[in-house]
Amino acid sequence: MAKFYVNPKVKKSKINKEIYGHFSEHLGRCIYEGLYVGEDSSIPNVNGMRTDVVEALKAIHIPVLRWPGGCFADEYHWMDGIGPKETRKKMINTHWGGVVEDNSFGTHEFMELCRQLGCEPYVNANLGSGTVREMSEWVEYMTFGGLSPMSELRKENGHEEPWTLKYLGVGNENWGCGGNMTPEFYANEYRRYQTYCRVYDPEKPLFKIACGPNVDDYAWTEGVMKVAHDYMDGLSLHYYVHPFGWQNKGPATGFDQYNWFSTMKKALYMDTLVTRHSKIMDRYDPEQRIALIVDEWGAWYDVEPGTNQGFLYKQNTMRDALVGSVTLDILHKHSDRVRMANIAQMVNVLQAVILTEGEKMIKTPTYHVFDLYQNHQDATLVESSIESKEITCQDLAIPNLHESASVSDDGTLNLSLSNLSVEEAEEIEVVLSDASYETISARILTNDMNAHNTFDAPETVQPEEFTALERTSTGIKFTLSACSVLQITMK
Ligand code: AHR
């Protein structure tokens, strides 16, 4: 019997709801087809945004959406995406699949999507191939209400009032696709660009996010923090789970247990990364004013056979669900420093929560984890730990259990528990410091490791009510099935 100790009285950091953020890039069928079909589409839509997808996303309360990239961000010139659609520039999306980008989805459309989703926009601006003026004017176009050339232009394009833009990214992956810069060069560029991104309404400050490291590039974190820490509110971190490395990602479905173990091990590595980058940040920012923003994370496998390599379209199984639950648990535990995260990507790309095919739409196992975990949004992390045991596959070892716990403002206790073993169920006893909860409810997502939803069988992987819980004098006990994610709510 594994004991899961929870002490709701020991409150830690707030789990910012923005940790449940998403990322949408002009890549493959994420924006076009996945989110935006245009007003004239036969697929039901509101102002061009597909209704089925927007409704599904609203149900999991998306708090923030990052756009337009990704690598696309540092090639994106925002003025190409405003004004009458017929006159917008058509170009080739050289980075992603070599397809025509007609710029029919631009600033106005993105803000409209965020309005429909009820989420904060997070605009990632172009530092790599843009100019200081271009970035400055974009901020002016979006956020200035007074008399100015950009404000007038916005009004001419049909939007009288400025939008509220809280989050601004100043470049993306500038160590790579965003200009191949050194940390020192980028940090100086960052200081210059952000200077001209003005705050036009003191009530609505801009939260400026600098480009942070790739995976374990601690020298980048050190270099950028050293030169630019006084000028940023957040530093990004990008980390993708590739089961066997960048060159050998393996298939999204039909994988074996060794692959499962390797994927889980890589997902668990997020803890090391966040710990070590945070330590470097602590030296320059001991008060933890600057947030670590994990604005690209998720599993990255081979694309589905027969699809455009540049579209990064892949299926999503129970393995992705567990990558999701483990990652969210880790981010909860680091919520003193991690205040936003954005899964890559929202629809039809990498670890998507939604997949579409024509007018059809399915929710992936990852979607269901975001659903099960919703109560953690804006709750407070509390002290918890679990007696896990090591399980192995050949040379790989991982813990069999993973957890996190939080308390919502109304006192509800939220417990999350994952069983990483694909073979063995586990007896669990939750030991609470105070077991006087009146109601207990739980939902579970469980299936074979390769199970996934398809357009013909969209409900193969679905959460179910979990009632096999037994009260004990100190809490509850139950059996947690293999390959599962359980969410318990106690009031
Ligand atoms: O999410 C796909 C790509 O991964 C993004 O464009 C880039 O920032 C990262 O390398």
Short mmCIF file of C-alpha atoms and ligand atoms in Angstrom, two decimals:
data_model
loop_
_atom_site.label_atom_id
_atom_site.label_comp_id
_atom_site.label_asym_id
_atom_site.label_seq_id
_atom_site.Cartn_x
_atom_site.Cartn_y
_atom_site.Cartn_z
CA MET A 1 0.00 0.00 0.00
CA ALA A 2 1.59 3.30 -1.08
CA LYS A 3 0.91 6.22 1.24
CA PHE A 4 0.06 9.60 -0.29
CA TYR A 5 0.59 12.22 2.42
CA VAL A 6 -1.24 15.52 2.06
CA ASN A 7 -1.12 18.40 4.49
CA PRO A 8 -3.58 21.07 3.31
CA LYS A 9 -2.55 23.33 6.19
CA VAL A 10 0.95 23.81 4.78
CA LYS A 11 0.22 26.23 1.96
CA LYS A 12 2.87 26.99 -0.60
CA SER A 13 2.76 29.08 -3.79
CA LYS A 14 -0.26 29.98 -5.90
CA ILE A 15 -0.68 27.82 -9.00
CA ASN A 16 -1.25 30.60 -11.49
CA LYS A 17 -3.98 29.62 -13.89
CA GLU A 18 -1.66 30.72 -16.72
CA ILE A 19 0.27 27.46 -16.15
CA TYR A 20 -2.66 25.99 -18.13
CA GLY A 21 -1.86 28.21 -21.13
CA HIS A 22 -1.67 27.18 -24.77
CA PHE A 23 0.39 27.99 -27.83
CA SER A 24 -0.88 28.42 -31.39
CA GLU A 25 1.48 29.04 -34.29
CA HIS A 26 1.04 29.60 -38.01
CA LEU A 27 2.17 26.02 -38.46
CA GLY A 28 0.43 23.22 -40.31
CA ARG A 29 -3.28 23.11 -39.48
CA CYS A 30 -3.17 24.79 -36.09
CA ILE A 31 -4.47 28.25 -37.00
CA TYR A 32 -5.90 27.57 -40.47
CA GLU A 33 -8.48 24.74 -40.39
CA GLY A 34 -7.91 23.99 -36.70
CA LEU A 35 -9.04 27.29 -35.21
CA TYR A 36 -9.87 29.57 -38.11
CA VAL A 37 -11.92 28.51 -41.12
CA GLY A 38 -13.06 31.93 -42.33
CA GLU A 39 -16.51 33.47 -42.27
CA ASP A 40 -17.60 31.79 -45.52
CA SER A 41 -16.79 28.23 -44.43
CA SER A 42 -19.50 25.57 -44.33
CA ILE A 43 -18.05 24.56 -40.95
CA PRO A 44 -20.10 26.39 -38.28
CA ASN A 45 -18.13 29.43 -37.12
CA VAL A 46 -18.41 32.78 -35.42
CA ASN A 47 -16.42 35.47 -37.22
CA GLY A 48 -14.36 32.70 -38.83
CA MET A 49 -13.49 30.78 -35.60
CA ARG A 50 -14.83 27.24 -35.64
CA THR A 51 -17.55 26.89 -33.05
CA ASP A 52 -16.90 23.26 -32.07
CA VAL A 53 -13.25 23.93 -31.26
CA VAL A 54 -13.93 27.19 -29.41
CA GLU A 55 -16.65 25.51 -27.32
CA ALA A 56 -14.38 22.57 -26.44
CA LEU A 57 -11.57 24.92 -25.44
CA LYS A 58 -13.87 27.11 -23.37
CA ALA A 59 -14.88 24.04 -21.39
CA ILE A 60 -11.30 23.63 -20.13
CA HIS A 61 -10.92 27.36 -19.38
CA ILE A 62 -7.92 28.34 -21.46
CA PRO A 63 -6.37 31.23 -19.50
CA VAL A 64 -3.83 32.52 -22.04
CA LEU A 65 -2.92 31.91 -25.67
CA ARG A 66 0.50 32.55 -27.23
CA TRP A 67 0.72 33.57 -30.92
CA PRO A 68 1.93 33.80 -33.78
CA GLY A 69 4.97 31.59 -33.06
CA GLY A 70 7.34 29.89 -32.47
CA CYS A 71 9.85 30.20 -35.25
CA PHE A 72 7.13 31.86 -37.34
CA ALA A 73 7.15 34.82 -34.92
CA ASP A 74 10.58 36.03 -35.96
CA GLU A 75 9.58 35.97 -39.63
CA TYR A 76 6.20 37.57 -39.05
CA HIS A 77 5.58 41.16 -40.07
CA TRP A 78 2.36 42.15 -38.40
CA MET A 79 1.40 44.78 -40.96
CA ASP A 80 0.97 41.97 -43.53
CA GLY A 81 -1.94 40.71 -41.45
CA ILE A 82 -4.14 43.80 -41.10
CA GLY A 83 -6.57 45.62 -43.41
CA PRO A 84 -8.91 44.16 -46.04
CA LYS A 85 -8.24 40.45 -46.44
CA GLU A 86 -8.19 40.60 -50.26
CA THR A 87 -5.23 42.96 -50.18
CA ARG A 88 -3.23 41.17 -47.51
CA LYS A 89 0.12 39.82 -48.69
CA LYS A 90 0.36 36.21 -49.70
CA MET A 91 3.66 34.55 -48.92
CA ILE A 92 5.27 31.18 -48.40
CA ASN A 93 5.56 29.85 -44.88
CA THR A 94 9.17 28.86 -45.47
CA HIS A 95 9.67 27.49 -42.01
CA TRP A 96 6.66 25.22 -41.85
CA GLY A 97 5.75 23.09 -44.83
CA GLY A 98 6.29 25.62 -47.64
CA VAL A 99 2.59 26.38 -47.94
CA VAL A 100 0.92 29.68 -48.85
CA GLU A 101 0.27 31.96 -45.90
CA ASP A 102 -2.42 34.38 -46.99
CA ASN A 103 -2.35 36.40 -43.78
CA SER A 104 -6.12 36.15 -43.42
CA PHE A 105 -5.56 35.47 -39.72
CA GLY A 106 -3.79 38.50 -38.24
CA THR A 107 -3.92 40.73 -35.18
CA HIS A 108 -7.67 41.45 -35.32
CA GLU A 109 -8.50 37.78 -35.79
CA PHE A 110 -6.21 36.70 -32.96
CA MET A 111 -7.78 39.22 -30.58
CA GLU A 112 -11.23 38.05 -31.67
CA LEU A 113 -10.24 34.42 -30.97
CA CYS A 114 -9.04 35.39 -27.48
CA ARG A 115 -12.29 37.28 -26.91
CA GLN A 116 -14.31 34.20 -27.85
CA LEU A 117 -12.15 31.94 -25.67
CA GLY A 118 -12.21 34.43 -22.79
CA CYS A 119 -8.41 34.24 -22.45
CA GLU A 120 -5.51 36.67 -22.22
CA PRO A 121 -3.60 37.22 -25.46
CA TYR A 122 0.16 36.64 -25.39
CA VAL A 123 1.75 38.14 -28.49
CA ASN A 124 5.26 37.02 -29.35
CA ALA A 125 6.85 39.80 -31.43
CA ASN A 126 9.61 39.62 -34.01
CA LEU A 127 13.10 40.54 -32.84
CA GLY A 128 15.02 38.23 -35.21
CA SER A 129 14.09 39.79 -38.56
CA GLY A 130 11.95 42.74 -37.55
CA THR A 131 12.88 46.24 -36.47
CA VAL A 132 12.61 48.12 -33.20
CA ARG A 133 10.13 50.44 -34.88
CA GLU A 134 7.99 47.56 -36.14
CA MET A 135 7.70 46.03 -32.68
CA SER A 136 7.06 49.41 -31.07
CA GLU A 137 4.33 50.22 -33.58
CA TRP A 138 2.64 46.87 -33.11
CA VAL A 139 2.30 47.54 -29.38
CA GLU A 140 1.03 51.04 -30.20
CA TYR A 141 -1.48 49.62 -32.72
CA MET A 142 -2.85 47.14 -30.21
CA THR A 143 -2.84 49.14 -27.00
CA PHE A 144 -2.88 52.92 -27.56
CA GLY A 145 -6.22 54.67 -27.21
CA GLY A 146 -5.14 58.27 -27.93
CA LEU A 147 -4.27 60.08 -31.13
CA SER A 148 -1.39 58.44 -33.02
CA PRO A 149 -0.72 57.01 -36.46
CA MET A 150 -1.07 53.40 -35.31
CA SER A 151 -4.15 54.06 -33.23
CA GLU A 152 -5.78 55.76 -36.26
CA LEU A 153 -4.81 52.83 -38.47
CA ARG A 154 -6.44 50.38 -36.05
CA LYS A 155 -9.62 52.47 -36.09
CA GLU A 156 -9.58 52.57 -39.92
CA ASN A 157 -9.38 48.77 -39.79
CA GLY A 158 -12.53 48.61 -37.73
CA HIS A 159 -11.41 48.47 -34.11
CA GLU A 160 -12.11 51.73 -32.32
CA GLU A 161 -10.95 50.80 -28.84
CA PRO A 162 -7.49 49.50 -28.02
CA TRP A 163 -7.21 45.91 -26.87
CA THR A 164 -5.71 44.88 -23.57
CA LEU A 165 -2.42 43.12 -24.13
CA LYS A 166 -0.87 41.79 -20.98
CA TYR A 167 1.87 39.48 -22.24
CA LEU A 168 4.50 40.42 -24.81
CA GLY A 169 7.28 38.07 -25.93
CA VAL A 170 10.34 39.86 -27.30
CA GLY A 171 11.67 37.33 -29.81
CA ASN A 172 11.45 33.54 -29.89
CA GLU A 173 14.30 31.02 -29.73
CA ASN A 174 16.80 33.73 -30.65
CA TRP A 175 19.55 31.21 -29.92
CA GLY A 176 18.28 29.30 -33.00
CA CYS A 177 15.54 30.02 -35.54
CA GLY A 178 15.16 33.55 -34.12
CA GLY A 179 18.56 34.77 -35.33
CA ASN A 180 21.27 32.37 -34.05
CA MET A 181 22.39 34.93 -31.49
CA THR A 182 24.72 34.60 -28.54
CA PRO A 183 23.14 35.24 -25.12
CA GLU A 184 25.02 38.52 -24.67
CA PHE A 185 24.04 39.80 -28.12
CA TYR A 186 20.40 38.84 -27.59
CA ALA A 187 20.31 40.34 -24.10
CA ASN A 188 21.47 43.71 -25.44
CA GLU A 189 19.04 43.54 -28.32
CA TYR A 190 16.28 42.63 -25.86
CA ARG A 191 17.09 45.71 -23.75
CA ARG A 192 16.85 47.94 -26.81
CA TYR A 193 13.66 46.46 -28.30
CA GLN A 194 11.73 46.37 -25.05
CA THR A 195 12.55 50.04 -24.36
CA TYR A 196 10.23 51.11 -27.17
CA CYS A 197 7.38 48.79 -26.23
CA ARG A 198 5.53 51.47 -24.32
CA VAL A 199 2.92 51.12 -21.64
CA TYR A 200 0.14 53.49 -22.73
CA ASP A 201 -2.17 52.86 -19.81
CA PRO A 202 -0.51 52.64 -16.39
CA GLU A 203 -3.41 50.49 -15.22
CA LYS A 204 -2.46 47.93 -17.84
CA PRO A 205 1.28 47.26 -17.64
CA LEU A 206 2.99 45.08 -20.22
CA PHE A 207 4.47 41.86 -18.90
CA LYS A 208 7.63 41.56 -20.99
CA ILE A 209 9.04 38.11 -21.63
CA ALA A 210 12.62 37.62 -22.77
CA CYS A 211 13.74 34.66 -24.83
CA GLY A 212 15.11 32.06 -22.46
CA PRO A 213 17.02 28.83 -22.85
CA ASN A 214 16.56 25.73 -24.92
CA VAL A 215 16.36 22.72 -22.59
CA ASP A 216 19.58 22.63 -20.52
CA ASP A 217 21.39 25.62 -21.98
CA TYR A 218 22.27 27.07 -18.59
CA ALA A 219 24.84 29.40 -20.16
CA TRP A 220 22.00 31.14 -22.01
CA THR A 221 20.06 31.69 -18.80
CA GLU A 222 23.18 33.01 -17.11
CA GLY A 223 24.10 35.32 -20.02
CA VAL A 224 20.65 36.81 -20.51
CA MET A 225 19.92 37.21 -16.78
CA LYS A 226 23.26 38.90 -16.21
CA VAL A 227 22.73 41.57 -18.85
CA ALA A 228 18.97 42.04 -18.93
CA HIS A 229 17.34 40.92 -15.66
CA ASP A 230 16.32 44.47 -14.73
CA TYR A 231 14.31 44.82 -17.92
CA MET A 232 12.18 41.69 -17.97
CA ASP A 233 9.16 40.29 -16.15
CA GLY A 234 9.55 36.78 -17.46
CA LEU A 235 12.15 34.50 -19.03
CA SER A 236 10.95 31.68 -21.27
CA LEU A 237 12.03 28.03 -21.30
CA HIS A 238 11.39 25.59 -24.15
CA TYR A 239 11.45 21.88 -23.55
CA TYR A 240 10.08 19.10 -25.76
CA VAL A 241 9.99 15.42 -24.87
CA HIS A 242 11.57 13.30 -27.64
CA PRO A 243 11.66 9.68 -26.46
CA PHE A 244 15.04 8.92 -28.04
CA GLY A 245 16.40 12.35 -28.91
CA TRP A 246 15.84 14.82 -31.68
CA GLN A 247 16.97 12.50 -34.49
CA ASN A 248 15.00 9.48 -33.36
CA LYS A 249 11.65 10.55 -32.03
CA GLY A 250 9.69 7.39 -32.81
CA PRO A 251 6.03 6.96 -33.71
CA ALA A 252 3.09 8.60 -31.92
CA THR A 253 1.17 5.30 -31.76
CA GLY A 254 2.14 1.62 -31.83
CA PHE A 255 5.15 2.12 -29.55
CA ASP A 256 6.56 -0.41 -27.07
CA GLN A 257 7.16 -0.31 -23.32
CA TYR A 258 10.78 0.74 -23.65
CA ASN A 259 9.60 3.77 -25.59
CA TRP A 260 7.01 4.47 -22.86
CA PHE A 261 9.69 4.38 -20.15
CA SER A 262 12.00 6.63 -22.13
CA THR A 263 9.19 9.13 -22.73
CA MET A 264 8.25 9.22 -19.03
CA LYS A 265 11.87 9.67 -18.01
CA LYS A 266 12.15 12.62 -20.37
CA ALA A 267 8.92 14.13 -19.07
CA LEU A 268 10.19 13.84 -15.47
CA TYR A 269 13.36 15.68 -16.51
CA MET A 270 11.32 18.92 -16.53
CA ASP A 271 11.83 18.98 -12.76
CA THR A 272 15.63 19.08 -13.10
CA LEU A 273 15.47 21.74 -15.78
CA VAL A 274 13.20 24.07 -13.86
CA THR A 275 15.18 23.57 -10.64
CA ARG A 276 18.51 24.38 -12.28
CA HIS A 277 17.35 27.34 -14.35
CA SER A 278 15.56 28.74 -11.29
CA LYS A 279 18.76 28.49 -9.27
CA ILE A 280 20.58 30.64 -11.82
CA MET A 281 17.69 33.11 -11.83
CA ASP A 282 17.80 33.23 -8.02
CA ARG A 283 21.29 34.70 -8.13
CA TYR A 284 20.11 37.73 -10.12
CA ASP A 285 16.58 37.80 -8.78
CA PRO A 286 16.49 36.45 -5.22
CA GLU A 287 13.05 37.97 -4.66
CA GLN A 288 11.64 35.86 -7.52
CA ARG A 289 10.19 38.91 -9.26
CA ILE A 290 10.91 37.39 -12.67
CA ALA A 291 8.74 34.48 -13.72
CA LEU A 292 10.00 31.42 -15.55
CA ILE A 293 7.58 31.02 -18.44
CA VAL A 294 7.61 27.53 -19.96
CA ASP A 295 6.00 28.79 -23.13
CA GLU A 296 6.66 25.70 -25.24
CA TRP A 297 6.38 22.21 -23.79
CA GLY A 298 5.00 18.87 -24.88
CA ALA A 299 5.79 15.57 -26.55
CA TRP A 300 7.24 15.63 -30.06
CA TYR A 301 7.17 12.36 -32.05
CA ASP A 302 7.35 11.52 -35.75
CA VAL A 303 4.54 13.01 -37.83
CA GLU A 304 1.67 10.78 -38.92
CA PRO A 305 2.72 8.74 -41.98
CA GLY A 306 1.72 10.43 -45.23
CA THR A 307 1.37 13.92 -43.72
CA ASN A 308 3.51 16.99 -44.50
CA GLN A 309 6.71 16.75 -42.41
CA GLY A 310 6.51 20.48 -41.80
CA PHE A 311 3.01 20.30 -40.32
CA LEU A 312 4.02 18.36 -37.17
CA TYR A 313 0.66 16.60 -37.04
CA LYS A 314 0.56 13.57 -34.78
CA GLN A 315 -1.80 11.38 -32.82
CA ASN A 316 -2.07 11.57 -29.05
CA THR A 317 -2.36 8.52 -26.77
CA MET A 318 -2.50 7.71 -23.05
CA ARG A 319 1.27 8.27 -23.15
CA ASP A 320 0.61 11.95 -23.94
CA ALA A 321 -1.94 12.08 -21.14
CA LEU A 322 0.74 10.96 -18.68
CA VAL A 323 3.32 13.37 -20.13
CA GLY A 324 0.69 16.04 -19.49
CA SER A 325 -0.18 15.02 -15.93
CA VAL A 326 3.46 14.60 -14.87
CA THR A 327 4.45 17.94 -16.41
CA LEU A 328 1.56 19.81 -14.80
CA ASP A 329 2.38 18.25 -11.41
CA ILE A 330 5.99 19.40 -11.76
CA LEU A 331 4.96 22.90 -12.78
CA HIS A 332 2.60 23.08 -9.78
CA LYS A 333 5.48 22.16 -7.48
CA HIS A 334 7.57 24.97 -9.00
CA SER A 335 4.79 27.54 -9.07
CA ASP A 336 6.82 29.91 -6.90
CA ARG A 337 8.93 30.59 -10.02
CA VAL A 338 6.89 29.15 -12.92
CA ARG A 339 3.92 31.44 -13.48
CA MET A 340 2.91 30.54 -17.02
CA ALA A 341 3.29 27.56 -19.34
CA ASN A 342 1.97 26.98 -22.85
CA ILE A 343 1.51 23.52 -24.25
CA ALA A 344 2.65 23.09 -27.85
CA GLN A 345 0.37 23.31 -29.57
CA MET A 346 -3.34 23.85 -29.15
CA VAL A 347 -4.83 22.16 -32.25
CA ASN A 348 -3.45 19.68 -34.84
CA VAL A 349 0.23 20.27 -34.00
CA LEU A 350 2.51 18.24 -31.66
CA GLN A 351 0.83 17.49 -28.31
CA ALA A 352 -2.50 18.98 -29.35
CA VAL A 353 -5.54 18.93 -27.12
CA ILE A 354 -7.81 18.94 -30.18
CA LEU A 355 -7.50 17.27 -33.58
CA THR A 356 -9.66 18.16 -36.58
CA GLU A 357 -10.40 16.58 -39.94
CA GLY A 358 -12.73 18.62 -42.14
CA GLU A 359 -15.83 19.29 -40.08
CA LYS A 360 -14.91 16.59 -37.54
CA MET A 361 -13.21 17.29 -34.23
CA ILE A 362 -11.87 15.03 -31.47
CA LYS A 363 -10.61 15.67 -27.97
CA THR A 364 -7.30 13.97 -27.25
CA PRO A 365 -6.25 12.23 -24.01
CA THR A 366 -4.20 15.37 -23.25
CA TYR A 367 -7.40 17.42 -23.46
CA HIS A 368 -8.93 15.21 -20.80
CA VAL A 369 -5.98 15.78 -18.47
CA PHE A 370 -6.44 19.56 -18.83
CA ASP A 371 -10.09 18.94 -18.02
CA LEU A 372 -9.39 16.75 -14.96
CA TYR A 373 -6.80 19.21 -13.65
CA GLN A 374 -8.91 22.37 -14.04
CA ASN A 375 -9.49 22.83 -10.31
CA HIS A 376 -5.79 23.48 -9.78
CA GLN A 377 -6.07 26.74 -11.75
CA ASP A 378 -5.43 29.61 -9.30
CA ALA A 379 -5.51 27.23 -6.33
CA THR A 380 -2.69 27.10 -3.77
CA LEU A 381 -0.13 24.31 -3.83
CA VAL A 382 -0.04 22.40 -0.55
CA GLU A 383 2.51 20.06 0.99
CA SER A 384 2.27 16.52 -0.35
CA SER A 385 4.45 13.50 -1.08
CA ILE A 386 3.99 9.91 -2.14
CA GLU A 387 5.72 6.61 -1.43
CA SER A 388 6.45 5.57 -4.99
CA LYS A 389 8.58 2.61 -5.98
CA GLU A 390 11.04 2.30 -8.82
CA ILE A 391 9.90 0.37 -11.88
CA THR A 392 12.26 -0.64 -14.66
CA CYS A 393 12.40 -1.60 -18.30
CA GLN A 394 15.86 -2.80 -19.40
CA ASP A 395 18.24 0.03 -18.43
CA LEU A 396 15.49 2.58 -17.68
CA ALA A 397 14.02 3.29 -14.23
CA ILE A 398 11.15 5.61 -13.30
CA PRO A 399 8.93 6.05 -10.22
CA ASN A 400 5.58 4.31 -10.56
CA LEU A 401 3.54 7.17 -9.04
CA HIS A 402 3.39 10.93 -9.41
CA GLU A 403 1.23 13.50 -7.62
CA SER A 404 0.40 17.06 -6.69
CA ALA A 405 -2.15 18.66 -4.39
CA SER A 406 -3.74 22.08 -4.05
CA VAL A 407 -6.45 23.91 -2.13
CA SER A 408 -8.90 26.21 -3.93
CA ASP A 409 -10.03 29.52 -2.41
CA ASP A 410 -13.28 27.90 -1.23
CA GLY A 411 -11.33 25.24 0.69
CA THR A 412 -11.77 22.42 -1.85
CA LEU A 413 -8.86 19.99 -1.81
CA ASN A 414 -7.66 18.90 -5.25
CA LEU A 415 -5.52 15.78 -5.52
CA SER A 416 -3.88 14.53 -8.71
CA LEU A 417 -2.33 11.14 -9.00
CA SER A 418 -0.79 9.29 -11.94
CA ASN A 419 0.18 5.65 -12.22
CA LEU A 420 3.12 5.46 -14.64
CA SER A 421 3.23 1.69 -14.65
CA VAL A 422 1.50 0.24 -17.69
CA GLU A 423 1.20 -3.19 -16.04
CA GLU A 424 0.62 -2.86 -12.33
CA ALA A 425 -2.26 -1.37 -10.42
CA GLU A 426 -1.32 0.12 -7.04
CA GLU A 427 -3.08 0.22 -3.68
CA ILE A 428 -3.05 3.81 -2.41
CA GLU A 429 -3.88 5.26 0.95
CA VAL A 430 -4.31 9.03 1.09
CA VAL A 431 -3.22 10.21 4.53
CA LEU A 432 -4.57 13.65 5.34
CA SER A 433 -3.59 15.91 8.22
CA ASP A 434 -7.31 16.54 8.67
CA ALA A 435 -9.80 14.06 7.22
CA SER A 436 -13.03 15.92 7.99
CA TYR A 437 -14.15 16.37 4.40
CA GLU A 438 -17.86 15.80 3.78
CA THR A 439 -17.92 15.03 0.08
CA ILE A 440 -15.44 13.22 -2.10
CA SER A 441 -15.68 12.85 -5.85
CA ALA A 442 -13.18 11.57 -8.37
CA ARG A 443 -12.67 11.05 -12.09
CA ILE A 444 -10.18 8.78 -13.79
CA LEU A 445 -8.61 8.57 -17.22
CA THR A 446 -7.28 5.08 -17.84
CA ASN A 447 -6.65 2.79 -20.77
CA ASP A 448 -3.87 0.91 -22.56
CA MET A 449 -0.73 2.92 -23.18
CA ASN A 450 -1.39 3.09 -26.94
CA ALA A 451 -5.10 3.90 -26.64
CA HIS A 452 -6.21 7.04 -28.46
CA ASN A 453 -9.25 8.68 -29.97
CA THR A 454 -9.86 8.66 -33.71
CA PHE A 455 -12.38 10.39 -35.94
CA ASP A 456 -14.23 7.06 -36.20
CA ALA A 457 -13.96 6.23 -32.50
CA PRO A 458 -13.76 9.61 -30.76
CA GLU A 459 -14.54 8.39 -27.25
CA THR A 460 -12.13 5.49 -26.76
CA VAL A 461 -10.21 7.47 -24.13
CA GLN A 462 -12.61 9.36 -21.89
CA PRO A 463 -12.65 10.27 -18.20
CA GLU A 464 -15.03 8.26 -16.03
CA GLU A 465 -16.46 8.75 -12.58
CA PHE A 466 -14.37 6.88 -10.02
CA THR A 467 -16.35 5.68 -7.04
CA ALA A 468 -14.26 2.80 -5.69
CA LEU A 469 -12.97 4.92 -2.81
CA GLU A 470 -13.12 3.79 0.79
CA ARG A 471 -12.92 6.11 3.78
CA THR A 472 -10.32 5.43 6.46
CA SER A 473 -9.76 7.17 9.80
CA THR A 474 -7.08 9.38 8.25
CA GLY A 475 -8.33 9.77 4.68
CA ILE A 476 -9.24 7.38 1.87
CA LYS A 477 -7.93 4.28 0.14
CA PHE A 478 -8.42 2.82 -3.31
CA THR A 479 -6.74 0.87 -6.08
CA LEU A 480 -5.26 2.94 -8.86
CA SER A 481 -5.26 1.06 -12.16
CA ALA A 482 -2.18 0.85 -14.35
CA CYS A 483 -1.62 3.66 -16.86
CA SER A 484 -4.02 6.14 -15.32
CA VAL A 485 -4.57 9.72 -14.21
CA LEU A 486 -6.88 10.26 -11.25
CA GLN A 487 -8.31 13.53 -9.98
CA ILE A 488 -9.91 13.63 -6.53
CA THR A 489 -11.95 16.53 -5.22
CA MET A 490 -12.71 16.79 -1.49
CA LYS A 491 -14.93 19.39 0.12
O1 AHR B 1 6.43 24.28 -31.72
C1 AHR B 1 7.18 24.06 -32.87
C2 AHR B 1 8.50 24.83 -32.87
O2 AHR B 1 9.31 24.38 -31.83
C3 AHR B 1 8.40 26.32 -32.60
O3 AHR B 1 8.12 27.04 -33.74
C4 AHR B 1 9.77 26.65 -32.11
O4 AHR B 1 9.77 27.76 -31.24
C5 AHR B 1 10.23 25.37 -31.44
O5 AHR B 1 11.50 24.99 -31.85
#
